[in-house]
Coordinates of C-alpha atoms in Angstrom, one line a residue:
Chain A
M1 CA -0.1 0.0 0.3
S2 CA 2.4 3.1 -0.9
E3 CA 1.3 6.6 1.0
S4 CA 2.3 8.1 -2.1
G5 CA 1.3 11.4 -2.4
S6 CA 0.6 10.7 -5.9
D7 CA -3.3 10.9 -7.6
L8 CA -3.1 7.6 -9.1
D9 CA -2.9 5.7 -5.7
A10 CA -5.7 5.0 -3.5
T11 CA -5.6 6.4 -0.1
E12 CA -7.9 5.6 2.4
H13 CA -9.7 8.6 0.5
T14 CA -10.5 7.4 -2.1
A15 CA -14.2 6.5 -2.7
L16 CA -14.7 3.2 -2.8
M17 CA -15.1 1.3 -6.2
D18 CA -14.6 4.5 -7.6
G19 CA -14.6 4.1 -11.5
H20 CA -17.1 2.0 -11.2
I21 CA -19.8 4.6 -10.4
A22 CA -21.4 5.2 -13.5
E23 CA -23.7 8.6 -11.4
A24 CA -20.8 9.5 -8.4
R25 CA -22.4 10.8 -5.5
P26 CA -23.9 14.0 -5.8
D27 CA -22.0 16.5 -4.1
R28 CA -18.3 15.0 -5.3
E29 CA -19.4 15.2 -8.2
L30 CA -21.0 19.0 -8.0
A31 CA -17.1 19.4 -6.0
E32 CA -15.2 17.9 -8.7
R33 CA -17.2 19.3 -11.4
I34 CA -16.4 23.0 -9.4
A35 CA -13.0 21.9 -8.8
R36 CA -12.8 20.8 -12.5
K37 CA -14.2 24.4 -13.9
R38 CA -12.3 26.3 -11.2
K39 CA -8.9 24.5 -12.4
T40 CA -9.4 25.6 -16.2
K41 CA -10.9 29.0 -15.8
S42 CA -7.4 30.0 -13.3
D43 CA -5.8 28.2 -16.0
N44 CA -7.2 29.4 -18.9
Q45 CA -6.6 32.9 -17.3
R46 CA -3.7 32.5 -15.7
S47 CA -2.6 31.2 -19.4
Y48 CA -4.2 33.6 -20.9
G49 CA -2.2 36.3 -18.6
S50 CA 0.7 35.1 -18.9
V51 CA 0.0 35.5 -23.0
E52 CA -1.3 38.8 -22.2
Q53 CA 1.8 39.9 -20.2
I54 CA 4.3 39.3 -23.2
E55 CA 1.9 41.8 -24.6
G56 CA 1.1 43.8 -21.3
G57 CA 2.6 43.0 -18.0
P58 CA -0.2 44.6 -15.6
S59 CA -3.0 43.2 -17.3
G60 CA -1.9 39.3 -16.8
A61 CA -1.9 40.0 -12.6
S62 CA -5.6 41.7 -12.4
I63 CA -6.6 39.0 -15.1
A64 CA -5.2 35.9 -12.8
Q65 CA -7.1 36.8 -9.7
Q66 CA -10.4 37.1 -10.5
P67 CA -10.8 33.0 -11.1
R68 CA -10.2 33.6 -7.2
V69 CA -14.2 35.0 -7.3
P70 CA -16.0 32.5 -7.6
A71 CA -15.0 29.3 -6.4
A72 CA -15.7 30.7 -2.7
P73 CA -19.4 30.6 -2.8
V74 CA -19.3 26.8 -3.8
E75 CA -17.7 26.1 -0.4
P76 CA -20.6 25.9 2.2
Q77 CA -23.0 24.5 -0.1
I78 CA -20.9 21.7 0.0
E79 CA -20.6 21.7 2.1
E80 CA -23.9 21.5 3.8
L81 CA -25.2 19.3 1.4
E82 CA -22.2 17.1 3.5
L83 CA -24.1 17.6 6.6
K84 CA -27.5 17.5 5.6
Y85 CA -27.3 14.2 4.5
G86 CA -25.0 13.0 7.1
A87 CA -27.9 14.0 9.6
R88 CA -30.1 11.7 7.4
H89 CA -27.6 8.6 8.2
V90 CA -27.4 9.2 11.2
I91 CA -31.1 8.7 11.9
K92 CA -31.2 5.6 9.0
L93 CA -29.1 3.8 11.5
F94 CA -30.6 4.4 14.8
V95 CA -33.4 2.0 13.5
P96 CA -31.5 -1.1 13.1
V97 CA -29.3 -0.3 15.9
T98 CA -32.2 0.2 18.5
L99 CA -33.8 -2.6 16.4
C100 CA -31.0 -5.4 17.1
M101 CA -30.8 -4.2 20.8
L102 CA -34.5 -4.7 21.4
V103 CA -34.2 -7.9 20.4
V104 CA -31.2 -8.8 22.6
V105 CA -33.0 -6.8 25.5
A106 CA -36.8 -8.3 25.1
T107 CA -34.8 -12.4 25.0
I108 CA -32.1 -11.4 28.3
S109 CA -35.3 -10.2 30.2
S110 CA -37.9 -13.2 29.2
I111 CA -35.3 -16.4 28.2
N112 CA -33.4 -17.2 31.5
F113 CA -31.1 -19.4 29.7
Y114 CA -28.9 -16.6 28.5
S115 CA -28.0 -14.8 31.3
V116 CA -27.6 -18.4 33.4
K117 CA -23.3 -19.2 33.1
D118 CA -22.7 -22.6 32.7
V119 CA -20.3 -23.8 30.4
Y120 CA -17.6 -20.9 28.9
L121 CA -15.1 -21.0 25.4
A122 CA -12.4 -22.3 25.7
Y123 CA -10.9 -18.5 24.8
T124 CA -11.6 -17.7 28.0
P125 CA -9.9 -20.3 30.3
F126 CA -10.6 -18.1 33.7
H127 CA -13.4 -18.3 35.1
E128 CA -13.4 -15.6 37.4
E129 CA -15.1 -18.0 40.2
S130 CA -12.4 -16.5 42.6
P131 CA -14.7 -13.7 45.8
Y132 CA -11.6 -11.8 45.9
A133 CA -12.3 -8.5 43.8
S134 CA -8.7 -8.6 42.1
T135 CA -8.5 -11.9 40.9
K136 CA -11.3 -10.9 38.7
V137 CA -9.3 -8.8 37.8
W138 CA -6.4 -9.7 36.0
N139 CA -9.0 -12.8 35.2
A140 CA -10.8 -10.6 33.2
L141 CA -7.7 -8.7 31.5
A142 CA -6.2 -11.7 31.0
N143 CA -9.7 -13.3 29.3
S144 CA -9.3 -10.5 27.0
M145 CA -6.0 -10.6 26.3
I146 CA -6.2 -13.8 24.9
L147 CA -10.0 -12.9 22.7
L148 CA -7.9 -9.8 21.8
C149 CA -5.1 -12.1 20.1
V150 CA -6.9 -14.5 18.9
I151 CA -8.7 -11.6 16.8
A152 CA -5.8 -10.0 15.7
L153 CA -4.6 -13.1 14.3
M154 CA -8.4 -14.2 12.4
T155 CA -8.2 -10.5 11.1
V156 CA -4.4 -10.5 9.7
L157 CA -5.2 -14.7 8.5
L158 CA -7.7 -12.7 7.0
I159 CA -6.0 -10.1 5.2
V160 CA -3.4 -12.4 3.7
L161 CA -6.5 -14.6 2.2
Y162 CA -7.4 -11.0 0.3
K163 CA -4.1 -9.6 -0.7
K164 CA -3.7 -12.9 -2.0
K165 CA -7.0 -12.7 -3.7
C166 CA -8.2 -16.5 -2.6
Y167 CA -12.1 -15.1 -2.8
K168 CA -13.3 -19.1 -3.2
T169 CA -11.4 -19.4 0.3
I170 CA -13.2 -16.5 2.4
H171 CA -16.3 -16.7 0.3
G172 CA -16.6 -20.3 1.2
W173 CA -16.0 -18.7 5.0
L174 CA -18.3 -16.7 4.6
I175 CA -21.4 -18.8 4.1
L176 CA -20.6 -21.7 6.3
S177 CA -20.7 -18.8 9.1
S178 CA -23.8 -17.5 8.6
L179 CA -24.5 -21.1 7.4
I180 CA -23.7 -22.4 11.0
L181 CA -25.1 -18.6 12.5
L182 CA -28.8 -19.2 10.7
F183 CA -29.2 -22.5 11.6
L184 CA -27.5 -23.6 14.5
F185 CA -27.3 -20.8 16.5
S186 CA -31.7 -20.1 15.3
Y187 CA -32.9 -23.9 16.2
L188 CA -30.6 -22.2 19.6
Y189 CA -32.8 -20.0 20.0
I190 CA -35.8 -21.3 19.1
E191 CA -34.8 -24.5 21.5
E192 CA -35.0 -21.8 24.2
A193 CA -37.5 -20.2 23.9
L194 CA -39.8 -22.8 23.5
I195 CA -38.7 -24.2 26.6
A196 CA -38.7 -20.6 28.4
Y197 CA -42.5 -20.1 27.0
N198 CA -43.0 -23.7 27.6
I199 CA -44.7 -24.1 24.7
P200 CA -45.3 -27.8 22.5
M201 CA -43.6 -28.2 19.5
D202 CA -42.7 -31.8 17.2
Y203 CA -39.8 -32.5 14.9
I204 CA -41.9 -31.6 11.5
T205 CA -43.0 -28.2 12.6
L206 CA -39.3 -27.2 13.9
G207 CA -37.2 -29.4 11.1
F208 CA -39.6 -27.4 8.7
V209 CA -39.6 -23.8 9.9
L210 CA -36.2 -23.9 10.5
W211 CA -35.4 -24.9 6.8
N212 CA -37.9 -22.3 5.9
F213 CA -36.3 -19.6 7.6
G214 CA -32.4 -20.6 7.5
V215 CA -32.7 -20.9 3.6
M216 CA -34.2 -17.2 2.8
G217 CA -31.6 -15.8 5.0
M218 CA -29.2 -17.1 3.2
I219 CA -30.6 -15.3 -0.8
V220 CA -31.3 -12.7 1.0
I221 CA -27.7 -12.2 2.7
H222 CA -25.9 -14.0 -0.1
W223 CA -27.5 -13.5 -3.1
K224 CA -30.4 -11.0 -4.3
G225 CA -33.5 -10.2 -1.9
P226 CA -36.4 -7.7 -0.8
L227 CA -34.0 -4.5 1.1
R228 CA -36.1 -5.0 4.2
L229 CA -35.9 -8.8 4.8
Q230 CA -31.9 -8.4 4.2
Q231 CA -31.7 -6.1 6.5
A232 CA -34.2 -8.1 8.6
Y233 CA -31.9 -11.0 8.9
L234 CA -29.3 -9.6 9.5
I235 CA -30.2 -7.6 11.8
F236 CA -31.5 -10.8 13.7
I237 CA -28.0 -12.6 13.0
A238 CA -26.5 -9.6 14.8
A239 CA -28.7 -10.3 17.7
L240 CA -27.7 -13.8 17.8
M241 CA -24.8 -13.0 18.1
A242 CA -24.3 -10.8 20.6
L243 CA -26.3 -12.8 22.9
V244 CA -24.2 -16.3 22.7
F245 CA -21.2 -12.7 23.7
I246 CA -23.8 -12.4 26.0
K247 CA -23.7 -16.2 27.6
Y248 CA -20.5 -17.3 26.9
L249 CA -18.5 -14.4 28.2
P250 CA -17.8 -14.6 32.4
E251 CA -19.4 -11.0 34.8
W252 CA -16.3 -8.9 34.3
T253 CA -14.9 -10.6 31.3
T254 CA -17.4 -9.3 29.2
W255 CA -16.5 -5.8 30.3
A256 CA -12.9 -6.2 29.8
V257 CA -13.9 -7.9 26.5
L258 CA -15.3 -4.9 24.8
A259 CA -12.8 -2.5 26.2
V260 CA -10.4 -3.8 24.4
I261 CA -12.0 -4.3 21.2
S262 CA -12.6 -0.5 20.9
I263 CA -9.4 0.1 21.4
W264 CA -7.9 -2.6 19.0
D265 CA -11.0 -1.1 16.0
L266 CA -9.4 2.3 16.7
V267 CA -5.9 1.4 15.9
A268 CA -6.8 -1.6 13.3
V269 CA -9.1 1.0 11.7
L270 CA -6.6 4.5 11.4
T271 CA -3.5 3.7 12.3
P272 CA -1.6 3.1 8.7
K273 CA -0.3 -0.4 9.6
G274 CA -3.9 -1.3 10.9
P275 CA -5.1 -4.5 9.3
L276 CA -8.4 -3.5 9.0
R277 CA -6.8 -0.3 7.1
I278 CA -5.0 -2.0 5.3
L279 CA -8.4 -4.3 3.7
V280 CA -10.5 -1.3 2.8
E281 CA -7.0 0.1 0.8
T282 CA -6.3 -2.7 -0.8
A283 CA -10.1 -2.7 -2.0
Q284 CA -10.1 0.5 -2.8
E285 CA -7.2 -0.3 -5.0
R286 CA -8.9 -3.0 -7.4
N287 CA -12.1 -1.2 -6.9
E288 CA -14.5 -3.8 -5.2
P289 CA -16.7 -3.9 -2.0
I290 CA -15.3 -5.0 0.8
F291 CA -17.2 -8.2 1.3
P292 CA -20.4 -7.2 1.6
A293 CA -21.9 -9.7 3.4
L294 CA -21.0 -8.2 6.6
I295 CA -21.8 -5.0 6.6
Y296 CA -25.6 -3.2 6.9
S297 CA -25.9 -1.4 4.2
S298 CA -28.6 1.3 4.5
T299 CA -29.9 1.5 1.0
V300 CA -29.4 -0.8 -2.2
M301 CA -26.2 -1.5 -3.4
Y302 CA -25.5 -3.3 -6.2
C303 CA -23.3 -6.0 -6.8
M304 CA -20.5 -5.1 -10.2
A305 CA -22.2 -5.9 -12.9
A306 CA -21.4 -9.3 -14.1
A307 CA -18.9 -8.7 -16.8
S308 CA -16.3 -10.1 -15.2
P309 CA -17.1 -13.0 -14.3
A310 CA -14.0 -14.4 -12.4
P311 CA -13.8 -12.1 -9.4
G312 CA -16.5 -11.3 -9.9
A313 CA -16.8 -13.6 -7.4
A314 CA -16.1 -11.3 -5.2
G315 CA -17.7 -8.4 -7.7
E316 CA -21.4 -9.7 -7.8
R317 CA -21.4 -10.2 -4.3
E318 CA -23.4 -6.7 -2.9
L319 CA -24.4 -7.6 0.7
R320 CA -22.8 -10.1 2.2
P321 CA -23.4 -10.3 5.5
L322 CA -20.8 -11.2 7.5
Q323 CA -21.4 -14.2 9.1
P324 CA -20.4 -15.5 12.1
H325 CA -19.4 -19.0 12.2
G326 CA -20.3 -19.0 15.6
T327 CA -18.9 -23.1 16.2
V328 CA -18.8 -21.2 20.5
E329 CA -22.1 -21.6 21.0
G330 CA -22.6 -25.5 19.5
E331 CA -19.5 -26.4 21.0
G332 CA -19.9 -24.7 24.4
R333 CA -23.5 -26.7 24.9
D334 CA -21.7 -30.3 23.8
G335 CA -18.4 -29.8 26.7
T336 CA -16.0 -29.6 23.5
E337 CA -13.5 -27.4 22.8
A338 CA -14.2 -24.3 21.0
G339 CA -13.0 -24.1 17.6
G340 CA -12.7 -21.5 15.6
G341 CA -16.0 -20.4 13.4
E342 CA -15.7 -17.8 11.1
A343 CA -16.5 -15.1 12.5
G344 CA -19.2 -13.5 11.1
F345 CA -19.9 -10.1 10.4
D346 CA -17.5 -8.5 9.3
A347 CA -14.0 -9.1 7.8
A348 CA -12.8 -8.3 11.9
W349 CA -16.0 -9.4 12.5
R350 CA -15.2 -13.0 11.7
E351 CA -12.2 -13.4 13.4
R352 CA -13.6 -12.2 16.4
R353 CA -16.2 -13.9 15.5
D354 CA -13.6 -17.3 15.1
E355 CA -12.9 -17.6 18.7
G356 CA -16.4 -15.2 19.2
A357 CA -15.7 -12.8 20.1
A358 CA -16.9 -10.9 17.3
P359 CA -14.4 -9.1 15.2
R360 CA -16.1 -5.1 14.8
R361 CA -15.4 -4.2 12.0
L362 CA -16.3 -0.5 11.1
R363 CA -16.1 1.1 8.8
V364 CA -19.5 3.8 8.9
D365 CA -18.3 4.8 4.9
S366 CA -21.0 7.5 5.2
A367 CA -21.9 7.4 1.5
P368 CA -20.6 4.9 0.7
P369 CA -19.9 4.8 -3.9
R370 CA -23.2 3.4 -5.7
Y371 CA -21.8 0.7 -7.3
V372 CA -24.5 1.5 -9.6
T373 CA -23.8 -0.1 -13.0
R374 CA -27.4 -1.8 -13.7
L375 CA -27.7 -5.8 -14.1
D376 CA -26.9 -6.0 -17.3
P377 CA -24.0 -8.0 -17.9
P378 CA -22.4 -8.7 -20.8
H379 CA -23.9 -6.3 -23.2
A380 CA -23.7 -2.8 -21.2
P381 CA -21.6 -2.8 -18.9
H382 CA -21.2 0.6 -18.2
A383 CA -25.4 1.1 -19.2
P384 CA -26.3 4.4 -18.7
P385 CA -28.2 3.9 -15.4
H386 CA -31.2 5.8 -14.7
A387 CA -30.6 9.2 -12.7
P388 CA -31.0 7.8 -8.8
D389 CA -32.6 9.7 -6.8
L390 CA -30.3 11.9 -4.4
D391 CA -31.7 10.4 -1.6
E392 CA -31.2 6.7 -2.2
E393 CA -27.9 7.2 -3.4
K394 CA -26.6 8.1 -0.3
G395 CA -26.3 5.1 2.1
V396 CA -24.7 4.3 5.1
K397 CA -22.5 1.4 6.0
L398 CA -22.2 0.1 8.7
G399 CA -20.1 -3.7 10.1
L400 CA -22.1 -5.7 11.9
G401 CA -19.7 -6.5 14.0
D402 CA -20.9 -2.9 16.0
F403 CA -24.3 -4.3 16.3
I404 CA -23.2 -6.9 18.0
F405 CA -20.9 -5.0 20.3
Y406 CA -23.8 -2.5 20.7
S407 CA -25.9 -5.0 21.4
V408 CA -24.0 -6.9 23.7
L409 CA -23.2 -3.8 26.3
V410 CA -26.9 -2.9 26.6
G411 CA -28.3 -6.4 26.7
K412 CA -25.5 -6.9 29.7
A413 CA -26.6 -4.4 31.3
S414 CA -30.4 -4.9 31.1
S415 CA -29.3 -8.7 32.7
Y416 CA -29.0 -7.1 35.6
G417 CA -32.7 -6.1 35.9
D418 CA -32.5 -2.2 36.4
W419 CA -33.3 0.1 33.6
N420 CA -32.6 3.0 34.7
T421 CA -29.4 0.8 33.6
T422 CA -29.6 0.3 30.8
L423 CA -31.8 3.8 29.1
A424 CA -28.4 4.9 29.9
C425 CA -26.6 2.5 28.2
F426 CA -28.9 2.7 25.4
V427 CA -28.8 6.4 24.6
A428 CA -25.1 6.1 25.4
I429 CA -24.9 4.7 22.3
L430 CA -27.3 6.7 20.1
I431 CA -25.3 9.4 21.6
G432 CA -21.6 7.5 20.1
L433 CA -22.9 6.5 17.2
C434 CA -24.1 10.8 16.0
L435 CA -20.8 12.0 17.3
T436 CA -19.2 9.1 14.6
L437 CA -21.4 10.4 11.5
L438 CA -20.8 13.9 12.6
L439 CA -17.1 12.7 12.2
L440 CA -17.4 11.0 9.6
A441 CA -18.9 13.7 7.7
I442 CA -16.2 15.9 8.8
L443 CA -13.9 13.0 8.1
K444 CA -15.0 11.3 5.3
K445 CA -13.3 8.2 4.9
A446 CA -13.7 5.1 6.9
L447 CA -13.7 5.1 10.4
P448 CA -14.1 2.8 13.2
A449 CA -17.7 2.9 14.8
L450 CA -16.7 1.5 18.1
P451 CA -14.4 3.3 20.4
I452 CA -16.7 6.7 21.0
S453 CA -19.8 4.3 21.5
I454 CA -18.8 1.9 24.2
T455 CA -16.7 4.5 25.6
F456 CA -20.0 6.8 26.5
G457 CA -22.1 3.0 27.9
L458 CA -18.8 1.8 29.7
I459 CA -19.1 5.2 31.3
F460 CA -22.8 5.8 31.5
Y461 CA -22.9 2.4 33.0
F462 CA -21.0 2.4 35.5
A463 CA -22.1 5.6 36.8
T464 CA -25.6 4.8 36.1
R465 CA -25.5 1.7 38.2
S466 CA -22.5 3.1 41.3
V467 CA -24.1 7.2 41.6
V468 CA -28.2 7.0 39.5
K469 CA -29.4 3.2 41.0
P470 CA -28.5 3.7 44.7
F471 CA -30.0 7.8 44.3
A472 CA -33.6 6.4 41.9
D473 CA -34.2 3.7 44.8
A474 CA -33.2 6.5 47.8
L475 CA -36.2 8.8 46.2
A476 CA -38.6 6.2 45.6
A477 CA -37.7 4.5 49.0
E478 CA -38.4 8.2 50.4
Q479 CA -41.6 8.5 48.0
V480 CA -40.3 11.9 46.6
F481 CA -40.8 12.9 42.7
I482 CA -38.1 14.8 40.9
Chain B
M1 CA -32.3 -5.0 -3.9
D2 CA -34.2 -2.1 -5.9
L3 CA -36.6 -3.5 -8.1
S4 CA -37.2 -0.4 -10.0
K5 CA -33.1 -0.2 -10.9
L6 CA -33.6 -3.3 -12.1
P7 CA -34.4 -3.5 -15.6
N8 CA -37.4 -6.7 -17.1
D9 CA -35.7 -8.2 -18.7
M10 CA -33.8 -9.8 -14.8
K11 CA -37.1 -9.1 -12.7
L12 CA -38.5 -11.4 -14.3
Q13 CA -35.8 -13.5 -14.5
L14 CA -35.4 -13.4 -10.1
C15 CA -39.0 -14.3 -9.5
K16 CA -38.5 -17.5 -11.8
S17 CA -36.2 -17.7 -9.9
Y18 CA -37.3 -17.5 -6.5
F19 CA -40.2 -19.7 -8.1
K20 CA -37.8 -22.1 -8.5
V21 CA -36.3 -22.0 -5.3
G22 CA -39.6 -22.1 -3.8
C23 CA -40.4 -25.9 -5.1
L24 CA -37.8 -27.0 -2.5
F25 CA -40.7 -27.2 0.0
L26 CA -40.1 -22.9 0.9
P27 CA -43.0 -21.8 1.1
F28 CA -41.9 -18.5 2.7
V29 CA -39.4 -17.8 -0.3
W30 CA -43.1 -18.2 -2.3
A31 CA -44.3 -16.0 -0.1
V32 CA -42.0 -13.4 -1.1
N33 CA -41.6 -13.6 -4.1
V34 CA -45.2 -12.3 -4.1
C35 CA -45.4 -9.8 -2.0
W36 CA -42.2 -8.2 -3.9
F37 CA -43.0 -9.0 -7.2
F38 CA -47.0 -7.9 -6.1
R39 CA -46.2 -4.8 -7.0
D40 CA -44.5 -5.3 -11.1
A41 CA -47.4 -8.1 -11.5
F42 CA -50.5 -6.3 -10.5
I43 CA -50.4 -2.5 -10.0
K44 CA -47.0 -1.3 -12.7
P45 CA -48.0 -0.5 -16.2
A46 CA -48.3 -3.3 -18.5
Y47 CA -44.2 -4.1 -19.9
D48 CA -43.9 -7.2 -22.2
E49 CA -42.3 -9.4 -19.1
Q50 CA -45.4 -8.8 -17.0
K51 CA -47.7 -11.5 -18.3
L52 CA -45.3 -14.0 -17.2
I53 CA -43.9 -12.1 -14.2
K54 CA -48.1 -12.2 -12.9
K55 CA -48.0 -15.9 -13.6
F56 CA -45.4 -16.5 -11.0
V57 CA -46.0 -14.3 -8.5
I58 CA -49.6 -16.4 -8.9
M59 CA -48.8 -19.5 -9.1
S60 CA -46.0 -18.7 -6.1
A61 CA -49.3 -17.3 -4.1
I62 CA -51.5 -20.3 -4.9
G63 CA -48.6 -22.3 -3.4
A64 CA -47.9 -20.2 -0.5
F65 CA -51.3 -20.7 1.0
V66 CA -51.7 -24.9 0.3
W67 CA -48.2 -25.7 1.9
A68 CA -49.9 -22.4 4.3
V69 CA -53.1 -24.5 5.1
I70 CA -51.4 -27.4 5.8
L71 CA -48.5 -26.2 8.2
V72 CA -51.3 -25.0 9.7
T73 CA -53.3 -28.2 9.7
W74 CA -50.7 -29.8 10.9
I75 CA -49.9 -27.9 13.9
T76 CA -54.1 -27.3 14.8
V77 CA -54.0 -32.1 15.0
Y78 CA -50.9 -32.1 16.9
Q79 CA -51.0 -29.5 19.6
T80 CA -54.9 -30.8 19.8
N81 CA -54.0 -34.6 20.0
R82 CA -50.6 -34.3 21.3
V83 CA -51.4 -35.7 24.6
S84 CA -53.8 -38.4 23.1
W85 CA -51.4 -40.5 20.9
G86 CA -49.0 -40.8 24.3
A87 CA -46.0 -42.2 23.0
T88 CA -45.9 -41.7 19.4
G89 CA -46.8 -38.2 20.4
D90 CA -43.9 -38.1 23.2
A91 CA -41.5 -38.6 19.9
L92 CA -43.0 -36.8 18.0
S93 CA -42.4 -33.9 20.4
F94 CA -39.3 -31.5 20.7
I95 CA -40.2 -29.3 23.6
V96 CA -42.3 -31.5 26.2
P97 CA -43.8 -28.6 28.0
L98 CA -43.2 -29.4 31.9
G99 CA -45.5 -28.7 34.8
R100 CA -48.9 -29.9 32.1
A101 CA -49.3 -32.4 30.5

C-alpha cells in the first residue's frame, strides 16, 4: 500500500469503487465539477494572463486574480449538502441499531437461558470463580487479551487471504459461517424460547420452519432479495451473536472485552499499518466492495455488472453479510473444545467471531459509492444508469460487528434487571453513534464506530449503576418524585 | 435489491428463480416472491414481461397458500392430539412442556 501522494494511488480518502460508479455521489460530483471548472478557469486565465504579460504586463496580474472569487461561495454549499446527508444517515442507522438492541434486551429479560452461566468458551479459560475482586480483574484482563490475540490473528489471516486474492476461501468461509449462524444458532434460540414459554413443539414443524427461515436467510444475504428482509436478517443474526457473547463470557470479562475491542478497533482502523485499514485500501485499489456481506447498508447496493465473471465472485457480492461462524455456541453446549468459527460480520468480525468475539470492523462509510452499474452484464457493462434519486444514492454502512458489540453492552446492562442502567447505556450508544457519524461527515474516511459509543456506554453504565441507581432507589423509597 | 432499478428481463429472471427455489419445500420463499413482485405484476403499467411475472406470482401465491393450509392443519392436529397419542406424541415432540400434560 503506497502512501505516496500521487493521485493515482488509492488512499483512505478514495471513495470505494470510484471507477465503477456510473453516477457518482452528487455532492462529490458537484465538488469535482466545481474544482475542475475552477482549475480550468484559472489555468485559462493564467495562461491568458501570461500571454497577456508578453503583450502587456499589468493586465496579466489582474486577470489572474479573478478566478479566486467564484470559487468561494461554492464551498459552504457543498459542506451544507454533506452535513445534511450526514444527519439523514444518523437517523437511518438509529433504527436498525435500536431494533437489534431491543431484540437482545427482550430476549435477555424473557429467556433465562442467556443469563445463566454454565458453560464457557475455550477462549476464556479463566472463569472468575474466586471471591476476590483483584483475581477477577486479572482473570478478566487475561481473558480479553486472549480473545484479542485470537481476533488479531484472524484479522491478519483474513488480510493475507484477501491480498492473495483467495476469494473462494473467503467466500466459502463466509457462507459456512452464515449457514451455522442461520441454522444452528437459530435452532438453539428457538429451542430456548420455546422452553421459556413452555410451548410444545414437534420435530416436523420445527424442521420445516427452520428450513424455510434458514434458506430464506441465505438467499437474501448472499444473493438477492428485498432490502428490508435482508436488513431484518442481518439485525437478527447480529442479535444472535450478541446473545452468544453475553451468555458465554464471564461477567467482568465481558466489560473488559468491550473496552479492549474498542481500543483494537481504533488501532486497527486508524493506524497506517492497521490491518483493517490495509483491507480498506486494498479494496479501494482494486475497486471492489469490501465483503459487503458483513456490512449493514441502509440503501441498496448493486453488485458490479457481471461483466467480469471471475473475480466476479467478489465483485458480484453486494451485501455479503459477514456471517459469523459461531461454532462456539454449539461446542460450548457439548462441552467440547471451541473451535474457531469464522466470524461473520466483517472480515474482522469474522476473526472475532472465530473465537466467539465478533470482530468488529466497523467502517462507517458515509456515502459509500453506489455501485450503480446496472445488472445488464454482458452487453452493456457501462449502460447508462437511470438517474437515481439523490436521497437513495447515499447509504450508510455499518459493520455488523458494531451492531453486535453495541447490543452486547446494552444486553449485559439489562441482564442486571435495572431499567435505568439499560436506558442510560442505550442513550449513550446512540449519542456515540451520532458523534461518530458527524466525524465521518467531516473527515470522510473509514472510521471505527466502536470507540466513542462503547466508551460512552461504559462510562454511563458504571456511573448509572453506582451513582444514579442508589439515588433513584432512595428517592423511590422516600416517595420523593423529581 | 431495488426492483425499480432493475431492467424488466432481470426482474422476470429473479421472479422465476424465486419460484423455482420455492419448489424445494420452501413456501416462505414463495410468499416473499408474492410480496416482492406484487406491485410489478399487478399495479405497474403493462410491459412485456409482466404477463410471465404475473403467472409466477399467482403460482407462488397458490403454492404458499396451500403450504400454509397444510402447516396450520398439521399444527392444529398435533397440538390437540399430542397428549392422546401417548408414546408417539412424545416421540414426535421436540419440546415437551413442563408442569402440564
